[in-house]
mmCIF file of C-alpha atoms in Angstrom:
data_model
loop_
_atom_site.group_PDB
_atom_site.id
_atom_site.type_symbol
_atom_site.label_atom_id
_atom_site.label_comp_id
_atom_site.label_asym_id
_atom_site.label_seq_id
_atom_site.Cartn_x
_atom_site.Cartn_y
_atom_site.Cartn_z
ATOM 1 C CA MET A 32 -20.042 -29.391 14.813
ATOM 2 C CA ILE A 33 -17.749 -27.389 17.092
ATOM 3 C CA PRO A 34 -19.377 -24.101 18.198
ATOM 4 C CA SER A 35 -17.532 -20.916 17.312
ATOM 5 C CA SER A 36 -15.987 -18.601 19.881
ATOM 6 C CA PHE A 37 -17.358 -15.210 20.873
ATOM 7 C CA ASN A 38 -13.913 -13.868 19.983
ATOM 8 C CA ARG A 39 -12.729 -13.574 16.406
ATOM 9 C CA VAL A 40 -9.369 -12.603 14.978
ATOM 10 C CA HIS A 41 -9.790 -11.244 11.459
ATOM 11 C CA ILE A 42 -6.880 -11.364 8.984
ATOM 12 C CA ASP A 43 -7.093 -8.932 6.072
ATOM 13 C CA TYR A 44 -5.280 -10.514 3.133
ATOM 14 C CA ASP A 45 -5.748 -7.362 1.039
ATOM 15 C CA ALA A 46 -3.764 -5.432 3.653
ATOM 16 C CA LEU A 47 -1.102 -8.154 3.652
ATOM 17 C CA ARG A 48 -0.795 -7.896 -0.142
ATOM 18 C CA HIS A 49 -0.623 -4.114 0.083
ATOM 19 C CA ASN A 50 2.200 -4.261 2.619
ATOM 20 C CA TYR A 51 4.131 -6.829 0.606
ATOM 21 C CA VAL A 52 3.931 -4.739 -2.572
ATOM 22 C CA LEU A 53 4.973 -1.592 -0.683
ATOM 23 C CA LEU A 54 7.926 -3.291 1.025
ATOM 24 C CA ARG A 55 8.985 -5.170 -2.093
ATOM 25 C CA LYS A 56 9.162 -1.858 -3.936
ATOM 26 C CA ASN A 57 11.136 -0.367 -1.060
ATOM 27 C CA ALA A 58 13.666 -3.213 -1.224
ATOM 28 C CA LYS A 59 14.640 -2.118 -4.748
ATOM 29 C CA GLU A 60 16.909 -4.719 -6.394
ATOM 30 C CA SER A 61 17.461 -6.781 -3.255
ATOM 31 C CA SER A 62 15.820 -10.175 -2.859
ATOM 32 C CA PHE A 63 12.918 -10.246 -0.406
ATOM 33 C CA LEU A 64 12.483 -12.715 2.447
ATOM 34 C CA ALA A 65 9.134 -12.727 4.246
ATOM 35 C CA MET A 66 9.460 -13.597 7.927
ATOM 36 C CA VAL A 67 6.574 -15.885 8.871
ATOM 37 C CA LYS A 68 7.986 -17.218 12.145
ATOM 38 C CA ALA A 69 5.827 -17.367 15.289
ATOM 39 C CA ASP A 70 2.852 -18.392 13.143
ATOM 40 C CA ALA A 71 3.383 -15.255 11.056
ATOM 41 C CA TYR A 72 3.400 -13.108 14.210
ATOM 42 C CA GLY A 73 0.032 -14.602 15.127
ATOM 43 C CA HIS A 74 -1.508 -14.079 11.684
ATOM 44 C CA GLY A 75 -1.315 -17.698 10.481
ATOM 45 C CA MET A 76 1.949 -18.924 8.973
ATOM 46 C CA VAL A 77 0.542 -21.269 6.348
ATOM 47 C CA GLU A 78 -2.307 -19.034 5.207
ATOM 48 C CA CYS A 79 -0.188 -15.877 5.007
ATOM 49 C CA SER A 80 2.619 -17.701 3.205
ATOM 50 C CA ARG A 81 0.184 -18.971 0.594
ATOM 51 C CA VAL A 82 -1.105 -15.446 0.005
ATOM 52 C CA LEU A 83 2.415 -14.040 -0.247
ATOM 53 C CA GLU A 84 3.653 -16.815 -2.525
ATOM 54 C CA ALA A 85 0.638 -16.312 -4.809
ATOM 55 C CA ASN A 86 1.665 -12.649 -5.044
ATOM 56 C CA GLY A 87 5.263 -13.318 -5.996
ATOM 57 C CA CYS A 88 7.178 -13.884 -2.750
ATOM 58 C CA ARG A 89 9.824 -16.547 -3.341
ATOM 59 C CA ILE A 90 11.735 -16.675 -0.032
ATOM 60 C CA PHE A 91 10.375 -17.283 3.469
ATOM 61 C CA GLY A 92 12.025 -17.209 6.866
ATOM 62 C CA VAL A 93 11.100 -19.036 10.070
ATOM 63 C CA ALA A 94 12.761 -19.450 13.443
ATOM 64 C CA GLU A 95 12.721 -23.194 13.999
ATOM 65 C CA LEU A 96 13.206 -26.144 11.679
ATOM 66 C CA ARG A 97 9.826 -27.504 12.758
ATOM 67 C CA GLU A 98 8.138 -24.412 11.318
ATOM 68 C CA ALA A 99 10.030 -24.833 8.055
ATOM 69 C CA VAL A 100 8.934 -28.454 7.678
ATOM 70 C CA LEU A 101 5.306 -27.572 8.414
ATOM 71 C CA LEU A 102 5.495 -24.811 5.828
ATOM 72 C CA ARG A 103 6.918 -27.163 3.210
ATOM 73 C CA GLN A 104 4.325 -29.819 3.998
ATOM 74 C CA SER A 105 1.596 -27.213 3.529
ATOM 75 C CA GLY A 106 2.589 -26.882 -0.124
ATOM 76 C CA ILE A 107 4.925 -23.873 -0.107
ATOM 77 C CA THR A 108 7.457 -24.469 -2.886
ATOM 78 C CA SER A 109 9.589 -21.332 -2.481
ATOM 79 C CA ALA A 110 12.902 -21.188 -0.603
ATOM 80 C CA ILE A 111 12.647 -21.469 3.183
ATOM 81 C CA TYR A 112 15.343 -20.350 5.633
ATOM 82 C CA SER A 113 15.485 -21.710 9.195
ATOM 83 C CA MET A 114 17.118 -19.020 11.300
ATOM 84 C CA ILE A 115 17.897 -20.104 14.865
ATOM 85 C CA GLY A 116 19.663 -23.441 14.711
ATOM 86 C CA PHE A 117 18.430 -27.009 15.089
ATOM 87 C CA ASP A 118 18.720 -30.246 17.037
ATOM 88 C CA HIS A 119 21.536 -32.125 15.326
ATOM 89 C CA LYS A 120 19.512 -35.338 15.133
ATOM 90 C CA ASP A 121 17.077 -33.498 12.833
ATOM 91 C CA ALA A 122 19.718 -32.337 10.337
ATOM 92 C CA GLY A 123 18.369 -34.685 7.681
ATOM 93 C CA CYS A 124 15.210 -32.590 7.424
ATOM 94 C CA PHE A 125 17.154 -29.834 5.668
ATOM 95 C CA CYS A 126 17.921 -32.222 2.822
ATOM 96 C CA GLU A 127 14.586 -34.029 2.833
ATOM 97 C CA PHE A 128 12.526 -30.835 2.690
ATOM 98 C CA ASP A 129 14.949 -28.557 0.812
ATOM 99 C CA ILE A 130 15.402 -26.017 3.622
ATOM 100 C CA THR A 131 18.310 -23.605 3.971
ATOM 101 C CA PRO A 132 19.977 -23.659 7.421
ATOM 102 C CA LEU A 133 21.728 -20.827 9.205
ATOM 103 C CA ALA A 134 24.676 -22.242 11.142
ATOM 104 C CA TYR A 135 26.953 -20.594 13.686
ATOM 105 C CA ASP A 136 29.239 -23.374 14.976
ATOM 106 C CA VAL A 137 31.286 -26.334 13.778
ATOM 107 C CA PRO A 138 29.160 -29.107 15.375
ATOM 108 C CA SER A 139 26.147 -27.856 13.404
ATOM 109 C CA LEU A 140 28.151 -27.873 10.184
ATOM 110 C CA GLU A 141 29.339 -31.405 10.886
ATOM 111 C CA ALA A 142 25.764 -32.597 11.495
ATOM 112 C CA LEU A 143 24.631 -30.959 8.257
ATOM 113 C CA SER A 144 27.528 -32.548 6.382
ATOM 114 C CA ARG A 145 26.635 -36.033 7.624
ATOM 115 C CA ALA A 146 23.030 -35.508 6.587
ATOM 116 C CA ALA A 147 24.006 -34.188 3.152
ATOM 117 C CA VAL A 148 26.350 -37.114 2.471
ATOM 118 C CA LYS A 149 23.707 -39.605 3.595
ATOM 119 C CA SER A 150 21.091 -38.050 1.323
ATOM 120 C CA GLY A 151 23.462 -37.664 -1.619
ATOM 121 C CA LYS A 152 22.650 -33.975 -1.848
ATOM 122 C CA ASN A 153 24.688 -30.788 -1.772
ATOM 123 C CA LEU A 154 23.345 -28.489 0.946
ATOM 124 C CA SER A 155 23.626 -24.706 0.797
ATOM 125 C CA VAL A 156 24.450 -23.220 4.214
ATOM 126 C CA HIS A 157 24.378 -19.613 5.397
ATOM 127 C CA LEU A 158 26.607 -18.633 8.312
ATOM 128 C CA LYS A 159 25.230 -16.442 11.096
ATOM 129 C CA VAL A 160 27.652 -13.734 12.225
ATOM 130 C CA ASP A 161 27.371 -11.396 15.200
ATOM 131 C CA THR A 162 27.773 -7.679 14.467
ATOM 132 C CA GLY A 163 26.733 -6.350 17.874
ATOM 133 C CA MET A 164 23.461 -8.034 18.787
ATOM 134 C CA ASN A 165 25.373 -10.422 21.076
ATOM 135 C CA ARG A 166 22.818 -13.099 20.391
ATOM 136 C CA LEU A 167 23.331 -16.006 17.972
ATOM 137 C CA GLY A 168 26.295 -15.850 15.624
ATOM 138 C CA VAL A 169 30.055 -16.061 15.409
ATOM 139 C CA TYR A 170 32.305 -13.062 16.066
ATOM 140 C CA LEU A 171 34.739 -11.779 13.475
ATOM 141 C CA GLU A 172 37.706 -13.765 14.772
ATOM 142 C CA GLY A 173 35.760 -17.022 14.450
ATOM 143 C CA LEU A 174 34.499 -16.655 10.903
ATOM 144 C CA GLN A 175 37.531 -18.009 9.092
ATOM 145 C CA ASP A 176 37.303 -21.266 11.050
ATOM 146 C CA LEU A 177 33.689 -21.716 9.956
ATOM 147 C CA LEU A 178 34.598 -20.934 6.350
ATOM 148 C CA ASP A 179 37.421 -23.493 6.461
ATOM 149 C CA ASN A 180 35.085 -26.113 7.876
ATOM 150 C CA VAL A 181 32.475 -25.535 5.176
ATOM 151 C CA LYS A 182 35.225 -26.161 2.596
ATOM 152 C CA ARG A 183 36.487 -29.214 4.502
ATOM 153 C CA LEU A 184 33.167 -30.942 5.077
ATOM 154 C CA PRO A 185 31.628 -32.902 2.189
ATOM 155 C CA GLY A 186 28.136 -32.120 0.993
ATOM 156 C CA LEU A 187 28.169 -28.475 2.067
ATOM 157 C CA GLN A 188 28.207 -25.343 -0.043
ATOM 158 C CA LEU A 189 28.503 -21.847 1.391
ATOM 159 C CA GLY A 190 25.472 -19.812 0.336
ATOM 160 C CA GLY A 191 25.842 -16.616 2.309
ATOM 161 C CA LEU A 192 26.516 -14.633 5.458
ATOM 162 C CA ALA A 193 23.733 -13.247 7.647
ATOM 163 C CA SER A 194 23.546 -10.967 10.648
ATOM 164 C CA HIS A 195 20.887 -8.982 12.508
ATOM 165 C CA PHE A 196 20.460 -5.387 13.662
ATOM 166 C CA SER A 197 19.775 -4.620 17.312
ATOM 167 C CA CYS A 198 18.607 -1.003 17.006
ATOM 168 C CA ALA A 199 17.280 -0.466 13.478
ATOM 169 C CA ASP A 200 13.980 0.720 14.945
ATOM 170 C CA ASP A 201 15.835 3.821 16.194
ATOM 171 C CA ARG A 202 16.805 6.046 13.277
ATOM 172 C CA GLU A 203 18.963 8.234 15.512
ATOM 173 C CA SER A 204 21.054 5.412 16.976
ATOM 174 C CA SER A 205 24.604 4.956 15.756
ATOM 175 C CA SER A 206 24.361 1.222 16.432
ATOM 176 C CA THR A 207 23.026 0.374 12.980
ATOM 177 C CA SER A 208 25.836 2.074 11.090
ATOM 178 C CA GLU A 209 28.338 0.458 13.460
ATOM 179 C CA SER A 210 26.822 -2.978 12.883
ATOM 180 C CA LEU A 211 26.856 -2.411 9.151
ATOM 181 C CA ALA A 212 30.543 -1.460 9.306
ATOM 182 C CA ARG A 213 31.275 -4.677 11.213
ATOM 183 C CA PHE A 214 29.278 -6.641 8.659
ATOM 184 C CA ALA A 215 31.491 -5.178 5.936
ATOM 185 C CA GLU A 216 34.484 -6.675 7.756
ATOM 186 C CA PHE A 217 32.824 -10.086 7.677
ATOM 187 C CA GLN A 218 32.160 -9.572 3.980
ATOM 188 C CA ASP A 219 35.835 -8.824 3.419
ATOM 189 C CA ILE A 220 36.773 -12.177 4.955
ATOM 190 C CA GLY A 221 34.169 -13.952 2.861
ATOM 191 C CA SER A 222 35.036 -12.093 -0.328
ATOM 192 C CA GLY A 223 37.182 -14.968 -1.559
ATOM 193 C CA GLU A 224 34.100 -17.136 -1.833
ATOM 194 C CA SER A 225 32.046 -16.920 -5.002
ATOM 195 C CA SER A 226 28.397 -15.871 -5.317
ATOM 196 C CA LEU A 227 27.626 -15.380 -1.632
ATOM 197 C CA MET A 228 24.380 -13.752 -0.511
ATOM 198 C CA TYR A 229 24.780 -11.139 2.231
ATOM 199 C CA HIS A 230 21.773 -10.160 4.342
ATOM 200 C CA ILE A 231 21.327 -8.167 7.540
ATOM 201 C CA ALA A 232 18.352 -5.790 7.033
ATOM 202 C CA ASN A 233 15.217 -6.437 9.060
ATOM 203 C CA SER A 234 12.083 -4.260 8.751
ATOM 204 C CA GLY A 235 13.868 -1.264 10.262
ATOM 205 C CA GLY A 236 16.887 -1.690 8.054
ATOM 206 C CA THR A 237 14.719 -2.072 4.957
ATOM 207 C CA LEU A 238 12.631 1.002 5.697
ATOM 208 C CA TYR A 239 15.162 3.397 7.210
ATOM 209 C CA PHE A 240 18.684 2.337 6.201
ATOM 210 C CA PRO A 241 18.787 1.716 2.437
ATOM 211 C CA GLU A 242 22.535 1.102 2.564
ATOM 212 C CA SER A 243 21.851 -2.030 4.634
ATOM 213 C CA ARG A 244 19.679 -3.855 2.087
ATOM 214 C CA CYS A 245 22.636 -5.785 0.620
ATOM 215 C CA ASP A 246 21.563 -8.832 -1.440
ATOM 216 C CA MET A 247 18.407 -9.598 0.519
ATOM 217 C CA VAL A 248 16.112 -7.981 3.081
ATOM 218 C CA ARG A 249 14.142 -9.850 5.751
ATOM 219 C CA CYS A 250 10.844 -8.167 6.649
ATOM 220 C CA GLY A 251 8.680 -9.304 9.536
ATOM 221 C CA ILE A 252 6.589 -6.868 11.568
ATOM 222 C CA SER A 253 6.219 -4.464 8.638
ATOM 223 C CA LEU A 254 4.536 -7.155 6.537
ATOM 224 C CA TYR A 255 1.766 -7.242 9.110
ATOM 225 C CA GLY A 256 1.209 -3.507 9.050
ATOM 226 C CA TYR A 257 3.333 -2.109 11.857
ATOM 227 C CA TYR A 258 6.407 0.081 11.870
ATOM 228 C CA PRO A 259 9.249 -1.269 14.016
ATOM 229 C CA GLU A 260 9.543 1.889 16.118
ATOM 230 C CA GLY A 261 5.850 1.770 17.086
ATOM 231 C CA ARG A 262 4.050 4.666 15.426
ATOM 232 C CA LYS A 263 0.887 5.918 17.078
ATOM 233 C CA ASN A 264 -0.823 6.848 13.825
ATOM 234 C CA VAL A 265 -1.371 4.697 10.759
ATOM 235 C CA GLU A 266 -0.334 6.463 7.566
ATOM 236 C CA LYS A 267 -2.958 6.550 4.838
ATOM 237 C CA GLU A 268 -0.516 5.524 2.115
ATOM 238 C CA GLY A 269 1.735 3.476 4.354
ATOM 239 C CA LEU A 270 1.551 0.102 5.987
ATOM 240 C CA GLN A 271 -1.878 -1.277 6.822
ATOM 241 C CA PRO A 272 -2.557 -3.409 9.935
ATOM 242 C CA VAL A 273 -3.511 -6.930 8.872
ATOM 243 C CA MET A 274 -5.083 -8.152 12.137
ATOM 244 C CA SER A 275 -8.209 -7.048 13.922
ATOM 245 C CA PHE A 276 -9.860 -8.628 16.951
ATOM 246 C CA THR A 277 -13.541 -8.490 17.887
ATOM 247 C CA THR A 278 -15.768 -9.896 20.586
ATOM 248 C CA ARG A 279 -19.354 -9.331 21.774
ATOM 249 C CA VAL A 280 -21.075 -7.919 24.812
ATOM 250 C CA LEU A 281 -22.316 -10.757 27.018
ATOM 251 C CA GLN A 282 -24.269 -8.786 29.598
ATOM 252 C CA VAL A 283 -24.974 -5.184 30.553
ATOM 253 C CA LYS A 284 -25.497 -4.288 34.211
ATOM 254 C CA THR A 285 -25.771 -1.129 36.281
ATOM 255 C CA VAL A 286 -23.967 -0.975 39.622
ATOM 256 C CA PRO A 287 -24.203 1.772 42.257
ATOM 257 C CA ALA A 288 -21.466 4.173 43.254
ATOM 258 C CA GLY A 289 -18.984 2.626 45.652
ATOM 259 C CA SER A 290 -19.088 -0.825 44.026
ATOM 260 C CA GLY A 291 -15.938 -2.865 43.582
ATOM 261 C CA VAL A 292 -15.364 -4.404 40.174
ATOM 262 C CA SER A 293 -13.694 -7.747 39.411
ATOM 263 C CA TYR A 294 -11.048 -9.612 41.416
ATOM 264 C CA GLY A 295 -9.537 -7.687 44.296
ATOM 265 C CA HIS A 296 -11.900 -4.739 43.770
ATOM 266 C CA THR A 297 -9.026 -2.745 42.282
ATOM 267 C CA TYR A 298 -11.605 -0.364 40.812
ATOM 268 C CA ILE A 299 -14.361 1.237 42.890
ATOM 269 C CA THR A 300 -17.107 3.025 40.994
ATOM 270 C CA GLU A 301 -17.391 6.745 41.680
ATOM 271 C CA ARG A 302 -20.934 7.031 40.295
ATOM 272 C CA PRO A 303 -23.724 4.708 39.188
ATOM 273 C CA THR A 304 -21.936 2.829 36.423
ATOM 274 C CA VAL A 305 -23.088 0.779 33.454
ATOM 275 C CA LEU A 306 -20.753 -2.141 32.834
ATOM 276 C CA ALA A 307 -20.532 -4.280 29.713
ATOM 277 C CA VAL A 308 -19.257 -7.757 30.521
ATOM 278 C CA LEU A 309 -17.005 -9.031 27.705
ATOM 279 C CA PRO A 310 -15.946 -12.663 27.074
ATOM 280 C CA VAL A 311 -12.299 -11.807 26.589
ATOM 281 C CA GLY A 312 -9.424 -12.148 29.037
ATOM 282 C CA TYR A 313 -5.770 -12.988 29.358
ATOM 283 C CA GLU A 314 -6.398 -16.504 28.020
ATOM 284 C CA ASP A 315 -7.309 -14.760 24.777
ATOM 285 C CA GLY A 316 -4.171 -12.617 24.710
ATOM 286 C CA PHE A 317 -5.881 -9.606 26.279
ATOM 287 C CA SER A 318 -3.198 -9.009 28.859
ATOM 288 C CA ARG A 319 -3.986 -8.785 32.568
ATOM 289 C CA ARG A 320 -1.787 -5.684 32.511
ATOM 290 C CA LEU A 321 -4.663 -3.938 30.714
ATOM 291 C CA SER A 322 -6.605 -3.987 33.986
ATOM 292 C CA ASN A 323 -7.921 -0.471 34.681
ATOM 293 C CA CYS A 324 -6.008 1.007 31.727
ATOM 294 C CA GLY A 325 -7.134 -0.775 28.559
ATOM 295 C CA GLU A 326 -9.863 0.405 26.208
ATOM 296 C CA VAL A 327 -12.172 -1.212 23.655
ATOM 297 C CA LEU A 328 -14.542 0.193 21.038
ATOM 298 C CA ILE A 329 -18.301 -0.206 21.439
ATOM 299 C CA ARG A 330 -20.788 1.541 19.160
ATOM 300 C CA GLY A 331 -17.893 3.518 17.704
ATOM 301 C CA LYS A 332 -16.793 4.937 21.043
ATOM 302 C CA ARG A 333 -14.007 4.137 23.491
ATOM 303 C CA ALA A 334 -14.888 2.287 26.665
ATOM 304 C CA LYS A 335 -12.417 1.889 29.526
ATOM 305 C CA ILE A 336 -11.676 -1.452 31.140
ATOM 306 C CA ARG A 337 -12.690 -1.368 34.801
ATOM 307 C CA GLY A 338 -11.208 -3.724 37.353
ATOM 308 C CA ARG A 339 -8.869 -6.625 36.755
ATOM 309 C CA VAL A 340 -8.890 -8.504 33.476
ATOM 310 C CA CYS A 341 -9.875 -12.103 34.288
ATOM 311 C CA MET A 342 -8.865 -15.273 32.482
ATOM 312 C CA ASN A 343 -11.964 -15.271 30.269
ATOM 313 C CA LEU A 344 -13.822 -12.056 31.077
ATOM 314 C CA CYS A 345 -13.407 -8.340 31.619
ATOM 315 C CA MET A 346 -15.667 -5.347 32.230
ATOM 316 C CA ALA A 347 -15.894 -2.145 30.199
ATOM 317 C CA ASP A 348 -17.454 1.104 31.386
ATOM 318 C CA VAL A 349 -20.243 2.063 28.933
ATOM 319 C CA THR A 350 -21.991 4.593 31.172
ATOM 320 C CA ASP A 351 -21.533 7.347 28.589
ATOM 321 C CA ILE A 352 -22.374 5.193 25.571
ATOM 322 C CA ASP A 353 -26.100 5.059 24.812
ATOM 323 C CA GLY A 354 -27.945 1.867 24.046
ATOM 324 C CA VAL A 355 -25.270 -0.762 24.634
ATOM 325 C CA ALA A 356 -26.891 -4.202 24.694
ATOM 326 C CA ALA A 357 -25.916 -7.850 24.907
ATOM 327 C CA GLY A 358 -24.735 -9.056 21.515
ATOM 328 C CA ASP A 359 -23.197 -5.736 20.441
ATOM 329 C CA GLU A 360 -19.896 -6.067 18.601
ATOM 330 C CA VAL A 361 -16.794 -4.952 20.481
ATOM 331 C CA VAL A 362 -13.514 -4.084 18.798
ATOM 332 C CA VAL A 363 -10.484 -4.985 20.883
ATOM 333 C CA LEU A 364 -7.991 -4.356 18.059
ATOM 334 C CA GLY A 365 -8.951 -2.512 14.907
ATOM 335 C CA SER A 366 -11.371 0.185 13.759
ATOM 336 C CA MET A 367 -14.978 1.090 14.468
ATOM 337 C CA GLY A 368 -16.380 4.309 13.081
ATOM 338 C CA LYS A 369 -13.754 7.022 13.368
ATOM 339 C CA GLU A 370 -11.908 5.311 16.220
ATOM 340 C CA ARG A 371 -9.022 2.871 15.927
ATOM 341 C CA ILE A 372 -7.104 0.805 18.474
ATOM 342 C CA THR A 373 -3.744 -0.433 17.223
ATOM 343 C CA ALA A 374 -1.321 -2.997 18.554
ATOM 344 C CA ASP A 375 1.062 -0.096 19.171
ATOM 345 C CA GLU A 376 -1.494 1.576 21.452
ATOM 346 C CA ILE A 377 -2.084 -1.626 23.402
ATOM 347 C CA ALA A 378 1.663 -2.206 23.608
ATOM 348 C CA ALA A 379 2.254 1.268 25.037
ATOM 349 C CA ARG A 380 -0.290 0.613 27.792
ATOM 350 C CA ILE A 381 1.425 -2.585 28.927
ATOM 351 C CA ASP A 382 5.039 -1.590 28.293
ATOM 352 C CA THR A 383 5.778 -3.964 25.430
ATOM 353 C CA ILE A 384 5.859 -3.898 21.617
ATOM 354 C CA SER A 385 3.349 -4.567 18.850
ATOM 355 C CA TYR A 386 5.086 -7.866 18.025
ATOM 356 C CA GLU A 387 4.131 -9.364 21.393
ATOM 357 C CA VAL A 388 0.573 -8.033 21.284
ATOM 358 C CA LEU A 389 -0.068 -9.542 17.854
ATOM 359 C CA CYS A 390 1.416 -12.904 18.837
ATOM 360 C CA MET A 391 -0.573 -13.026 22.079
ATOM 361 C CA ILE A 392 -3.892 -12.263 20.406
ATOM 362 C CA GLY A 393 -3.390 -14.107 17.145
ATOM 363 C CA ASN A 394 -2.192 -17.354 18.654
ATOM 364 C CA ASN A 395 -4.940 -17.553 21.269
ATOM 365 C CA ASN A 396 -8.094 -17.105 19.205
ATOM 366 C CA GLU A 397 -10.052 -18.481 16.304
ATOM 367 C CA ARG A 398 -8.958 -16.831 13.066
#
């Protein structure tokens, strides 16, 4: 038997279902793709996909082909889109495992064609176009060449055009409307093709720009309970965070005023201080940048992190919290009593976004 960790990541499938239903309703008549890349943003790709598929989700999106194959091998029967390209030697996996590729250059199309011919299958391909993100995708002047090559190459069928917003988390930015206008130009070029699926809306587009929903929306962070712009407060009837993270107090000790705490003594106590030693550190996704600024919940109250966060340990100041003892539960992410710590709050403290916080915690701990 393998002993369990002090640290536990809890995944609330009821919250995941709630978010899916809410977002699916928001998408109106558009098809709905659930982004489960990056191990479902740290929530568990296979487990979350099974829950979503059981509740009606019929399209999933991942980043890499490897993720798509793992998802198919886990028993997911719905459509799976692989979004960021592939090693050409692995092109046969798209046919073998019935996965939809997004392509953005001719060599990729040629590799897919060879694989389709070899397998005797007709492979549906979506083309990735760039509407201002300046990341993956072909610009407007290069689209016709890709369309011509899809027609030229045997075994390929054009399934759709896809792009991605760069600023849909900012409702005031003009970038989203500009990107959508560019996407319309791509659609004009592709309008001669029959039955194409057009999709560009991420979570921000789905929630804030209804005109961007097109034929399909692709929701990621919102499925897991967070708004793309990083809201400080969770709305009662809105999205519900799916992940929480708990640990336990290992030891409680009292140190005198003037004592240095942790590596480098970056914190010096100003009074006799009661410290709770916690078995969580940057190995567990609790960022070292939370040194001297992070907080956790103990006995329903906030406790500040004192000193540097270590690889496996950190110290919380519980001087003003009565009765803290070894074994007490500690909430690193989530709710205790009337208090709540969200991934948005943690992200604000370390100058990042909820996406990174969730991935760091969820991929480094027992779920």
